[in-house]
Structure formats: structure tokens, C-alpha cells
Amino acid sequence: MSTSTTDKNRPRIAIVGAGFAGLSALLVIREKIPQAKIELFDRDAFFEYTPSIHIGLGRPSYLERIRISLARQYQEYFRQAEVTTVAADHIVTVGGQTFPFDYAIVATGSR
């Protein structure tokens, strides 16, 4: 945990993974620490509610109902990027960009 944030009242929080755990963390942090600067990283542009995906096999139009655009729904927080490194105080993406944080949540699921 780094305490290098320039504004002690606005912690920088990085969330890696926009599945159930990552999105749940985002929603809780947004509610409990509204002043936090949250960045949500995922390599995919969409969240899919996979427990219902089997219904889409028989009804392809159903897939639109279980898929949300992360950029549209969480545009203020979302960065479509694959994270390659989580260090003590920053993350690095495939393109080599570095994003500093004070706290990080790694919620990449079973992949």
C-alpha cells in the first residue's frame, strides 16, 4: 500500500477485472468512498452475465439482455486494457502505460 497520493482525501483505487467481483467492488467503493478516484481495467469491452448464456443458444436476441457495455455503463471509471503487471504502487498495461494507485483490487476471476 502506497501513501503517495497527492490528495489524501481522494485515494486512487485500481480494480483489475470487471466481472462480478470487480463490478461489485466498484459499486461498493463508489458508495462508501465517493471521493475516491477509481479506475476499472478489463481487456474486454463487455460484461456478460454468463449464468444465463445458455438461454442465448436458443434465442440469440436474448444475448443483448445479458451483455452490457462497460464503456457506456461505467465510462467515468472504465479503461479497456489488459493489465500485465500489478506492482506495489502501480499497474502496467499491454501498451506499456503505467497507472499509479494507492490501493488495488485484483478481481480477475478464474482465468
XYZ file of C-alpha atoms in Angstrom:
111
model
C 0.000 0.000 0.000
C 1.392 3.327 -1.026
C 0.533 6.617 0.620
C 1.960 8.747 -2.164
C -1.335 10.167 -3.359
C -1.220 13.915 -3.810
C -4.674 14.311 -2.281
C -5.012 12.253 0.904
C -8.791 12.728 0.785
C -9.051 11.239 -2.711
C -7.450 7.786 -2.724
C -6.611 6.249 -6.092
C -8.092 2.779 -6.378
C -7.340 0.415 -9.259
C -9.668 -2.511 -9.913
C -8.332 -5.144 -12.279
C -11.156 -7.249 -13.687
C -14.722 -6.216 -14.493
C -16.560 -9.412 -13.663
C -18.889 -9.950 -10.720
C -16.242 -9.219 -8.061
C -14.695 -6.209 -9.804
C -18.010 -4.545 -10.559
C -19.286 -5.277 -7.034
C -16.149 -3.657 -5.610
C -16.630 -0.622 -7.847
C -20.228 -0.162 -6.724
C -19.398 -0.510 -3.014
C -16.389 1.821 -3.190
C -18.363 4.372 -5.182
C -20.996 4.359 -2.450
C -18.730 4.205 0.621
C -15.866 6.420 -0.641
C -17.478 8.747 -3.199
C -14.392 10.967 -3.397
C -12.147 8.072 -4.488
C -10.565 8.122 -7.942
C -11.470 4.657 -9.230
C -10.058 3.075 -12.365
C -11.583 -0.188 -13.589
C -9.468 -2.240 -16.006
C -10.582 -5.127 -18.181
C -9.403 -6.458 -21.524
C -12.978 -6.987 -22.696
C -15.380 -4.196 -23.614
C -18.451 -6.002 -22.284
C -19.656 -7.698 -19.137
C -21.707 -10.800 -19.869
C -23.978 -12.405 -17.311
C -22.732 -15.891 -18.100
C -25.119 -17.881 -15.859
C -27.841 -17.043 -18.416
C -25.798 -17.553 -21.552
C -27.361 -20.951 -22.275
C -30.677 -19.199 -22.964
C -28.969 -17.272 -25.752
C -28.204 -20.514 -27.562
C -31.891 -20.945 -28.321
C -32.740 -17.254 -28.508
C -29.811 -15.206 -29.868
C -31.695 -11.942 -29.268
C -31.560 -12.741 -25.533
C -27.794 -12.170 -25.537
C -28.354 -8.419 -25.807
C -30.150 -8.522 -22.459
C -27.273 -10.184 -20.595
C -24.453 -8.129 -22.067
C -23.589 -4.581 -21.016
C -21.041 -2.190 -22.464
C -18.557 -1.353 -19.733
C -17.554 1.859 -21.513
C -21.149 3.035 -21.695
C -22.257 1.919 -18.226
C -19.067 2.866 -16.343
C -17.448 5.403 -18.695
C -16.166 7.542 -15.844
C -14.127 4.625 -14.461
C -13.524 2.100 -17.236
C -10.321 1.558 -19.215
C -10.306 -1.241 -21.751
C -6.800 -2.571 -21.306
C -5.084 -5.825 -20.481
C -3.042 -5.498 -17.309
C 0.335 -7.239 -17.423
C 1.814 -6.186 -14.082
C 0.476 -5.251 -10.668
C 3.315 -3.736 -8.649
C 3.244 -2.293 -5.140
C 2.017 1.128 -6.248
C 1.141 0.945 -9.967
C -0.149 -1.272 -12.723
C 1.179 -1.666 -16.251
C -0.921 -2.480 -19.314
C -0.020 -4.291 -22.537
C 0.758 -0.985 -24.249
C 3.251 -0.124 -21.508
C 1.100 2.546 -19.883
C 1.551 2.895 -16.140
C -1.252 3.803 -13.757
C -0.392 4.666 -10.136
C -2.671 3.676 -7.279
C -2.914 3.786 -3.514
C -4.998 0.610 -3.274
C -5.589 -2.185 -5.766
C -8.157 -4.938 -6.082
C -7.281 -7.843 -8.352
C -10.555 -9.493 -9.336
C -9.676 -11.403 -12.479
C -11.743 -14.485 -11.742
C -10.663 -17.964 -12.677
C -8.775 -17.087 -15.870
